Protein backbone atom coordinates (compact mmCIF):
# COMPACT_ATOMS: atom_id res chain seq x y z
CA UNK A 1 0.00 0.00 0.00
CA UNK A 2 1.53 3.39 -0.94
CA UNK A 3 2.54 5.53 2.01
CA UNK A 4 0.41 8.64 2.53
CA UNK A 5 2.35 11.91 2.21
CA UNK A 6 1.43 12.85 5.77
CA UNK A 7 2.72 9.50 7.05
CA UNK A 8 5.93 9.93 5.10
CA UNK A 9 6.48 13.39 6.56
CA UNK A 10 5.72 12.04 10.02
CA UNK A 11 8.27 9.28 9.58
CA UNK A 12 10.99 11.57 8.32
CA UNK A 13 10.34 14.12 11.06
CA UNK A 14 10.12 11.36 13.59
CA UNK A 15 13.51 9.83 12.92
CA UNK A 16 15.51 12.65 14.47
CA UNK A 17 13.55 12.69 17.69
CA UNK A 18 13.32 8.95 17.85
CA UNK A 19 16.84 8.65 19.21
CA UNK A 20 16.09 11.23 21.89
CA UNK A 21 12.57 10.26 22.82
CA UNK A 22 12.78 6.53 22.31
CA UNK A 23 16.48 5.79 22.49
CA UNK A 24 15.55 2.37 23.76
CA UNK A 25 13.99 1.34 20.46
CA UNK A 26 16.95 -0.77 19.44
CA UNK A 27 16.98 -2.57 22.75
CA UNK A 28 13.24 -3.14 22.63
CA UNK A 29 13.74 -5.16 19.47
CA UNK A 30 15.56 -7.77 21.49
CA UNK A 31 12.88 -8.21 24.12
CA UNK A 32 11.27 -11.63 24.01
CA UNK A 33 7.97 -9.92 24.62
CA UNK A 34 8.47 -7.08 22.17
CA UNK A 35 5.55 -6.81 19.76
CA UNK A 36 5.73 -9.49 17.14
CA UNK A 37 8.89 -11.12 18.44
CA UNK A 38 7.25 -13.59 20.81
CA UNK A 39 6.31 -17.03 19.61
CA UNK A 40 2.76 -15.96 18.95
CA UNK A 41 0.13 -18.54 18.03
CA UNK A 42 -1.31 -18.56 14.56
CA UNK A 43 -4.36 -16.38 14.10
CA UNK A 44 -7.48 -18.41 14.63
CA UNK A 45 -11.00 -18.20 15.87
CA UNK A 46 -9.95 -17.88 19.50
CA UNK A 47 -6.61 -16.14 19.32
CA UNK A 48 -5.16 -13.36 17.20
CA UNK A 49 -1.42 -12.78 17.04
CA UNK A 50 -0.68 -9.06 16.91
CA UNK A 51 1.87 -8.13 14.24
CA UNK A 52 5.27 -6.60 14.77
CA UNK A 53 5.56 -2.94 13.93
CA UNK A 54 8.50 -0.91 12.70
CA UNK A 55 10.53 0.55 15.54
CA UNK A 56 11.87 3.38 13.38
CA UNK A 57 8.53 4.96 12.56
CA UNK A 58 8.12 6.84 15.83
CA UNK A 59 6.16 10.05 15.85
CA UNK A 60 7.64 13.00 17.78
CA UNK A 61 6.30 13.00 21.30
CA UNK A 62 5.81 16.75 21.40
CA UNK A 63 3.78 16.62 18.20
CA UNK A 64 1.59 13.86 19.65
CA UNK A 65 1.04 16.01 22.75
CA UNK A 66 0.11 18.98 20.57
CA UNK A 67 -2.33 16.90 18.53
CA UNK A 68 -3.90 14.92 21.39
CA UNK A 69 -7.60 15.66 21.60
CA UNK A 70 -11.01 14.07 22.00
CA UNK A 71 -12.95 13.41 18.81
CA UNK A 72 -16.39 11.87 18.54
CA UNK A 73 -17.36 11.85 14.86
CA UNK A 74 -16.15 8.35 14.00
CA UNK A 75 -16.45 6.79 10.56
CA UNK A 76 -18.99 3.96 11.03
CA UNK A 77 -17.54 1.86 8.20
CA UNK A 78 -13.86 2.13 9.04
CA UNK A 79 -11.75 -0.60 10.61
CA UNK A 80 -8.25 -0.57 12.03
CA UNK A 81 -5.32 -2.28 10.39
CA UNK A 82 -3.68 -5.10 12.41
CA UNK A 83 -0.63 -2.87 12.85
CA UNK A 84 -2.68 0.01 14.23
CA UNK A 85 -4.35 -2.39 16.65
CA UNK A 86 -0.98 -3.80 17.66
CA UNK A 87 0.48 -0.35 18.34
CA UNK A 88 -2.52 0.88 20.30
CA UNK A 89 -2.65 -2.15 22.60
CA UNK A 90 1.07 -2.07 23.20
CA UNK A 91 0.84 1.62 24.04
CA UNK A 92 -1.97 0.88 26.49
CA UNK A 93 -0.40 -1.94 28.44
CA UNK A 94 2.45 -3.61 26.54
CA UNK A 95 5.71 -4.98 27.93
CA UNK A 96 8.57 -2.60 27.16
CA UNK A 97 11.47 -4.08 29.17
CA UNK A 98 13.05 -7.50 29.69
CA UNK A 99 11.88 -7.57 33.31
CA UNK A 100 8.25 -7.59 32.13
CA UNK A 101 7.45 -4.03 33.15
CA UNK A 102 5.18 -2.09 30.86
CA UNK A 103 4.57 1.10 28.92
CA UNK A 104 2.40 2.33 31.81
CA UNK A 105 3.37 2.39 35.50
CA UNK A 106 1.67 0.25 38.13
CA UNK A 107 1.66 0.60 41.91
CA UNK A 108 4.04 -2.06 43.26
CA UNK A 109 4.01 -3.53 39.75
CA UNK A 110 0.82 -5.44 40.56
CA UNK A 111 -0.73 -4.75 37.17
CA UNK A 112 -4.37 -5.04 38.23
CA UNK A 113 -5.83 -3.57 35.02
CA UNK A 114 -6.84 -5.77 32.11
CA UNK A 115 -7.52 -4.33 28.68
CA UNK A 116 -10.26 -5.81 26.51
CA UNK A 117 -10.96 -4.74 22.97
CA UNK A 118 -14.31 -4.75 21.18
CA UNK A 119 -13.90 -5.20 17.43
CA UNK A 120 -16.30 -6.08 14.61
CA UNK A 121 -15.20 -9.73 14.94
CA UNK A 122 -15.84 -9.94 18.67
CA UNK A 123 -14.43 -9.03 22.06
CA UNK A 124 -10.90 -10.04 23.01
CA UNK A 125 -8.69 -9.79 26.08
CA UNK A 126 -5.22 -8.38 25.49
CA UNK A 127 -2.72 -11.00 26.66
CA UNK A 128 0.13 -8.74 27.65
CA UNK A 129 3.10 -11.12 27.85
CA UNK A 130 2.38 -12.81 24.54
CA UNK A 131 1.17 -9.60 22.85
CA UNK A 132 -1.84 -11.37 21.43
CA UNK A 133 -5.62 -11.30 21.68
CA UNK A 134 -7.73 -14.04 23.25
CA UNK A 135 -11.39 -14.08 22.32
CA UNK A 136 -14.01 -13.84 25.04
CA UNK A 137 -17.05 -13.28 22.80
CA UNK A 138 -17.82 -13.64 19.11
CA UNK A 139 -20.34 -10.79 19.17
CA UNK A 140 -19.85 -7.28 17.84
CA UNK A 141 -20.88 -5.28 20.92
CA UNK A 142 -19.24 -1.99 19.95
CA UNK A 143 -22.51 -0.09 19.71
CA UNK A 144 -23.78 -1.59 22.99
CA UNK A 145 -21.02 -0.07 25.14
CA UNK A 146 -21.66 3.71 25.06
CA UNK A 147 -24.90 5.52 25.69
CA UNK A 148 -23.90 8.46 23.48
CA UNK A 149 -24.98 7.88 19.86
CA UNK A 150 -21.88 9.54 18.41
CA UNK A 151 -19.57 7.02 20.04
CA UNK A 152 -21.41 3.92 18.92
CA UNK A 153 -19.64 3.42 15.63
CA UNK A 154 -15.91 3.70 16.31
CA UNK A 155 -13.73 1.00 14.76
CA UNK A 156 -12.79 -0.29 18.19
CA UNK A 157 -13.50 0.22 21.84
CA UNK A 158 -10.97 -0.48 24.56
CA UNK A 159 -12.51 -1.64 27.82
CA UNK A 160 -10.54 -1.12 31.02
CA UNK A 161 -11.23 -3.73 33.67
CA UNK A 162 -9.85 -3.77 37.22
CA UNK A 163 -9.06 -7.10 38.85
CA UNK A 164 -9.94 -6.37 42.46
CA UNK A 165 -7.89 -9.31 43.73
CA UNK A 166 -4.73 -8.01 42.10
CA UNK A 167 -5.43 -4.41 43.11
CA UNK A 168 -5.77 -5.26 46.79
CA UNK A 169 -8.26 -3.43 49.00
CA UNK A 170 -11.92 -2.69 48.40
CA UNK A 171 -11.45 0.71 46.78
CA UNK A 172 -8.97 0.19 43.96
CA UNK A 173 -8.29 3.87 43.46
CA UNK A 174 -4.68 3.27 42.46
CA UNK A 175 -5.87 1.07 39.62
CA UNK A 176 -7.98 4.00 38.43
CA UNK A 177 -4.86 6.11 38.25
CA UNK A 178 -3.19 3.38 36.21
CA UNK A 179 -6.13 3.40 33.81
CA UNK A 180 -5.58 7.15 33.45
CA UNK A 181 -2.01 6.50 32.36
CA UNK A 182 -3.15 3.90 29.83
CA UNK A 183 -5.84 6.17 28.44
CA UNK A 184 -3.32 8.95 27.85
CA UNK A 185 -0.85 6.58 26.16
CA UNK A 186 -3.63 5.53 23.79
CA UNK A 187 -4.62 9.14 23.12
CA UNK A 188 -1.00 9.89 22.16
CA UNK A 189 -0.66 6.78 20.01
CA UNK A 190 -3.96 7.60 18.30
CA UNK A 191 -2.67 11.11 17.57
CA UNK A 192 0.47 9.64 16.03
CA UNK A 193 -1.65 7.34 13.85
CA UNK A 194 -4.00 10.15 12.83
CA UNK A 195 -6.97 8.37 14.43
CA UNK A 196 -9.84 9.78 16.43
CA UNK A 197 -10.05 8.95 20.13
CA UNK A 198 -12.50 9.45 23.00
CA UNK A 199 -12.40 8.07 26.53
CA UNK A 200 -15.92 7.70 27.90
CA UNK A 201 -17.20 6.98 31.36
CA UNK A 202 -20.90 6.87 30.49
CA UNK A 203 -21.14 3.18 29.66
CA UNK A 204 -23.62 0.33 29.92
CA UNK A 205 -21.64 -1.16 32.77
CA UNK A 206 -23.75 -4.15 33.74
CA UNK A 207 -24.56 -5.17 30.20
CA UNK A 208 -20.93 -5.05 29.10
CA UNK A 209 -19.75 -6.86 32.25
CA UNK A 210 -22.15 -9.66 31.38
CA UNK A 211 -20.99 -9.81 27.78
CA UNK A 212 -17.39 -10.10 28.98
CA UNK A 213 -18.33 -12.77 31.52
CA UNK A 214 -16.72 -10.80 34.35
CA UNK A 215 -16.94 -12.29 37.83
CA UNK A 216 -17.55 -10.18 40.94
CA UNK A 217 -13.86 -9.48 41.39
CA UNK A 218 -13.64 -7.67 38.05
CA UNK A 219 -14.84 -4.10 37.58
CA UNK A 220 -15.45 -2.70 34.11
CA UNK A 221 -14.50 0.90 34.76
CA UNK A 222 -14.25 2.99 31.60
CA UNK A 223 -13.99 2.67 27.82
CA UNK A 224 -12.11 4.39 25.02
CA UNK A 225 -13.16 4.60 21.39
CA UNK A 226 -10.46 4.73 18.72
CA UNK A 227 -10.81 4.77 14.97
CA UNK A 228 -10.74 6.77 11.78
CA UNK A 229 -13.00 9.80 11.79
CA UNK A 230 -15.58 10.62 9.13
CA UNK A 231 -13.96 12.37 6.20
CA UNK A 232 -14.47 16.14 6.51
C1 LIG B 1 -12.46 10.35 33.12
C2 LIG B 1 -13.02 10.91 31.85
C3 LIG B 1 -14.30 10.57 31.45
C4 LIG B 1 -14.83 11.06 30.25
N1 LIG B 1 -16.08 10.64 29.86
C5 LIG B 1 -16.58 11.09 28.69
C6 LIG B 1 -17.85 10.63 28.23
O1 LIG B 1 -18.54 9.83 28.88
N2 LIG B 1 -18.29 11.06 27.03
C7 LIG B 1 -17.55 11.93 26.25
O2 LIG B 1 -18.01 12.28 25.17
N3 LIG B 1 -16.35 12.37 26.65
C8 LIG B 1 -15.83 11.97 27.84
N4 LIG B 1 -14.59 12.39 28.25
C9 LIG B 1 -13.79 13.27 27.37
C10 LIG B 1 -13.86 14.73 27.85
O3 LIG B 1 -15.13 15.26 27.58
C11 LIG B 1 -12.74 15.51 27.13
O4 LIG B 1 -11.48 15.04 27.51
C12 LIG B 1 -12.86 17.01 27.46
O5 LIG B 1 -13.98 17.58 26.83
C13 LIG B 1 -11.62 17.80 27.04
O6 LIG B 1 -11.42 17.66 25.65
P1 LIG B 1 -10.05 17.13 25.05
O7 LIG B 1 -9.86 15.71 25.48
O8 LIG B 1 -10.19 17.27 23.56
O9 LIG B 1 -8.95 17.99 25.58
C14 LIG B 1 -14.06 11.93 29.44
C15 LIG B 1 -12.77 12.30 29.87
C16 LIG B 1 -12.26 11.78 31.04
C17 LIG B 1 -10.84 12.16 31.44
XYZ file of C-alpha atoms and ligand atoms in Angstrom:
263
model
C 0.000 0.000 0.000
C 1.529 3.388 -0.939
C 2.539 5.532 2.012
C 0.408 8.644 2.532
C 2.352 11.907 2.209
C 1.426 12.853 5.773
C 2.718 9.502 7.046
C 5.926 9.930 5.099
C 6.475 13.386 6.557
C 5.723 12.036 10.018
C 8.268 9.284 9.579
C 10.993 11.571 8.319
C 10.341 14.124 11.058
C 10.120 11.359 13.593
C 13.509 9.827 12.919
C 15.505 12.651 14.473
C 13.552 12.686 17.692
C 13.322 8.951 17.851
C 16.836 8.651 19.209
C 16.088 11.231 21.889
C 12.566 10.265 22.816
C 12.780 6.535 22.312
C 16.476 5.790 22.489
C 15.550 2.373 23.763
C 13.987 1.336 20.460
C 16.953 -0.772 19.439
C 16.979 -2.574 22.754
C 13.241 -3.144 22.630
C 13.739 -5.158 19.466
C 15.563 -7.765 21.491
C 12.881 -8.207 24.115
C 11.271 -11.627 24.011
C 7.972 -9.925 24.618
C 8.475 -7.082 22.168
C 5.554 -6.815 19.760
C 5.726 -9.486 17.145
C 8.886 -11.124 18.441
C 7.252 -13.590 20.814
C 6.307 -17.029 19.610
C 2.755 -15.956 18.952
C 0.133 -18.544 18.031
C -1.311 -18.557 14.558
C -4.358 -16.382 14.097
C -7.477 -18.411 14.631
C -10.996 -18.201 15.867
C -9.950 -17.880 19.496
C -6.607 -16.137 19.323
C -5.156 -13.362 17.198
C -1.420 -12.779 17.044
C -0.677 -9.065 16.908
C 1.870 -8.135 14.244
C 5.275 -6.598 14.774
C 5.564 -2.942 13.930
C 8.500 -0.907 12.696
C 10.530 0.549 15.540
C 11.869 3.381 13.379
C 8.527 4.962 12.559
C 8.118 6.837 15.832
C 6.156 10.050 15.852
C 7.635 13.001 17.779
C 6.300 12.996 21.304
C 5.808 16.754 21.404
C 3.776 16.617 18.205
C 1.592 13.858 19.647
C 1.044 16.014 22.745
C 0.105 18.983 20.568
C -2.330 16.898 18.528
C -3.903 14.921 21.385
C -7.602 15.656 21.599
C -11.005 14.069 22.005
C -12.953 13.406 18.815
C -16.391 11.873 18.539
C -17.364 11.850 14.859
C -16.148 8.354 14.000
C -16.448 6.786 10.560
C -18.994 3.958 11.029
C -17.542 1.862 8.203
C -13.857 2.126 9.045
C -11.755 -0.605 10.614
C -8.246 -0.567 12.033
C -5.319 -2.284 10.392
C -3.678 -5.100 12.412
C -0.625 -2.872 12.847
C -2.677 0.007 14.230
C -4.347 -2.388 16.647
C -0.980 -3.804 17.661
C 0.482 -0.355 18.336
C -2.519 0.877 20.299
C -2.651 -2.146 22.595
C 1.072 -2.074 23.198
C 0.837 1.625 24.039
C -1.970 0.882 26.487
C -0.400 -1.944 28.441
C 2.446 -3.610 26.536
C 5.705 -4.976 27.926
C 8.571 -2.605 27.159
C 11.471 -4.077 29.174
C 13.051 -7.500 29.693
C 11.879 -7.570 33.314
C 8.253 -7.588 32.132
C 7.451 -4.030 33.149
C 5.183 -2.086 30.856
C 4.572 1.103 28.923
C 2.402 2.333 31.813
C 3.373 2.388 35.499
C 1.673 0.249 38.129
C 1.658 0.597 41.915
C 4.040 -2.059 43.263
C 4.005 -3.535 39.746
C 0.817 -5.437 40.556
C -0.735 -4.751 37.169
C -4.369 -5.039 38.228
C -5.831 -3.569 35.020
C -6.838 -5.773 32.111
C -7.520 -4.331 28.682
C -10.261 -5.808 26.514
C -10.958 -4.740 22.973
C -14.306 -4.753 21.184
C -13.896 -5.198 17.434
C -16.299 -6.077 14.611
C -15.201 -9.732 14.935
C -15.841 -9.939 18.672
C -14.430 -9.029 22.059
C -10.896 -10.036 23.011
C -8.689 -9.791 26.079
C -5.221 -8.380 25.488
C -2.715 -10.996 26.658
C 0.129 -8.742 27.649
C 3.098 -11.117 27.853
C 2.383 -12.805 24.538
C 1.172 -9.598 22.850
C -1.843 -11.367 21.425
C -5.624 -11.303 21.685
C -7.734 -14.040 23.255
C -11.389 -14.078 22.317
C -14.009 -13.838 25.038
C -17.051 -13.285 22.797
C -17.821 -13.637 19.111
C -20.336 -10.791 19.165
C -19.855 -7.276 17.840
C -20.880 -5.277 20.920
C -19.240 -1.986 19.949
C -22.507 -0.091 19.710
C -23.785 -1.593 22.986
C -21.020 -0.069 25.138
C -21.663 3.706 25.060
C -24.902 5.521 25.687
C -23.899 8.459 23.479
C -24.977 7.882 19.858
C -21.882 9.543 18.407
C -19.574 7.023 20.043
C -21.408 3.918 18.916
C -19.635 3.417 15.628
C -15.913 3.704 16.312
C -13.734 0.998 14.758
C -12.786 -0.291 18.191
C -13.496 0.218 21.845
C -10.967 -0.475 24.561
C -12.511 -1.639 27.820
C -10.541 -1.116 31.018
C -11.233 -3.734 33.673
C -9.847 -3.773 37.224
C -9.064 -7.100 38.847
C -9.936 -6.368 42.463
C -7.886 -9.308 43.726
C -4.733 -8.010 42.102
C -5.433 -4.408 43.106
C -5.766 -5.257 46.793
C -8.264 -3.426 49.004
C -11.923 -2.692 48.401
C -11.447 0.706 46.777
C -8.968 0.186 43.959
C -8.286 3.871 43.458
C -4.685 3.270 42.458
C -5.873 1.069 39.622
C -7.980 3.998 38.429
C -4.856 6.109 38.252
C -3.193 3.378 36.210
C -6.128 3.402 33.811
C -5.584 7.149 33.446
C -2.006 6.498 32.357
C -3.154 3.904 29.827
C -5.837 6.171 28.444
C -3.320 8.954 27.854
C -0.853 6.585 26.159
C -3.628 5.527 23.791
C -4.616 9.143 23.116
C -1.002 9.893 22.157
C -0.660 6.783 20.014
C -3.962 7.604 18.296
C -2.674 11.114 17.574
C 0.465 9.645 16.035
C -1.649 7.338 13.855
C -3.997 10.152 12.834
C -6.968 8.375 14.428
C -9.841 9.781 16.434
C -10.048 8.947 20.127
C -12.500 9.450 23.002
C -12.400 8.067 26.531
C -15.917 7.704 27.902
C -17.203 6.977 31.364
C -20.896 6.869 30.489
C -21.142 3.184 29.663
C -23.622 0.329 29.923
C -21.638 -1.162 32.770
C -23.750 -4.150 33.737
C -24.562 -5.169 30.201
C -20.927 -5.051 29.101
C -19.748 -6.860 32.247
C -22.154 -9.664 31.382
C -20.993 -9.814 27.780
C -17.388 -10.102 28.981
C -18.329 -12.771 31.516
C -16.717 -10.799 34.350
C -16.941 -12.287 37.829
C -17.551 -10.178 40.944
C -13.860 -9.477 41.390
C -13.636 -7.672 38.052
C -14.839 -4.104 37.584
C -15.451 -2.704 34.113
C -14.497 0.904 34.762
C -14.254 2.986 31.595
C -13.993 2.669 27.815
C -12.108 4.385 25.017
C -13.157 4.596 21.391
C -10.458 4.734 18.722
C -10.815 4.773 14.969
C -10.741 6.771 11.782
C -13.001 9.803 11.787
C -15.578 10.620 9.127
C -13.955 12.373 6.197
C -14.470 16.145 6.512
C -12.458 10.346 33.124
C -13.023 10.906 31.845
C -14.301 10.574 31.445
C -14.833 11.062 30.254
N -16.077 10.642 29.861
C -16.579 11.093 28.685
C -17.854 10.631 28.234
O -18.538 9.834 28.884
N -18.285 11.063 27.031
C -17.550 11.925 26.254
O -18.014 12.283 25.174
N -16.352 12.374 26.652
C -15.827 11.971 27.836
N -14.589 12.388 28.246
C -13.793 13.268 27.370
C -13.862 14.726 27.849
O -15.131 15.259 27.579
C -12.742 15.514 27.125
O -11.484 15.039 27.508
C -12.864 17.007 27.463
O -13.981 17.583 26.832
C -11.618 17.795 27.040
O -11.420 17.663 25.647
P -10.050 17.131 25.051
O -9.862 15.709 25.478
O -10.190 17.267 23.558
O -8.954 17.986 25.580
C -14.059 11.934 29.441
C -12.772 12.297 29.870
C -12.259 11.782 31.038
C -10.845 12.162 31.441
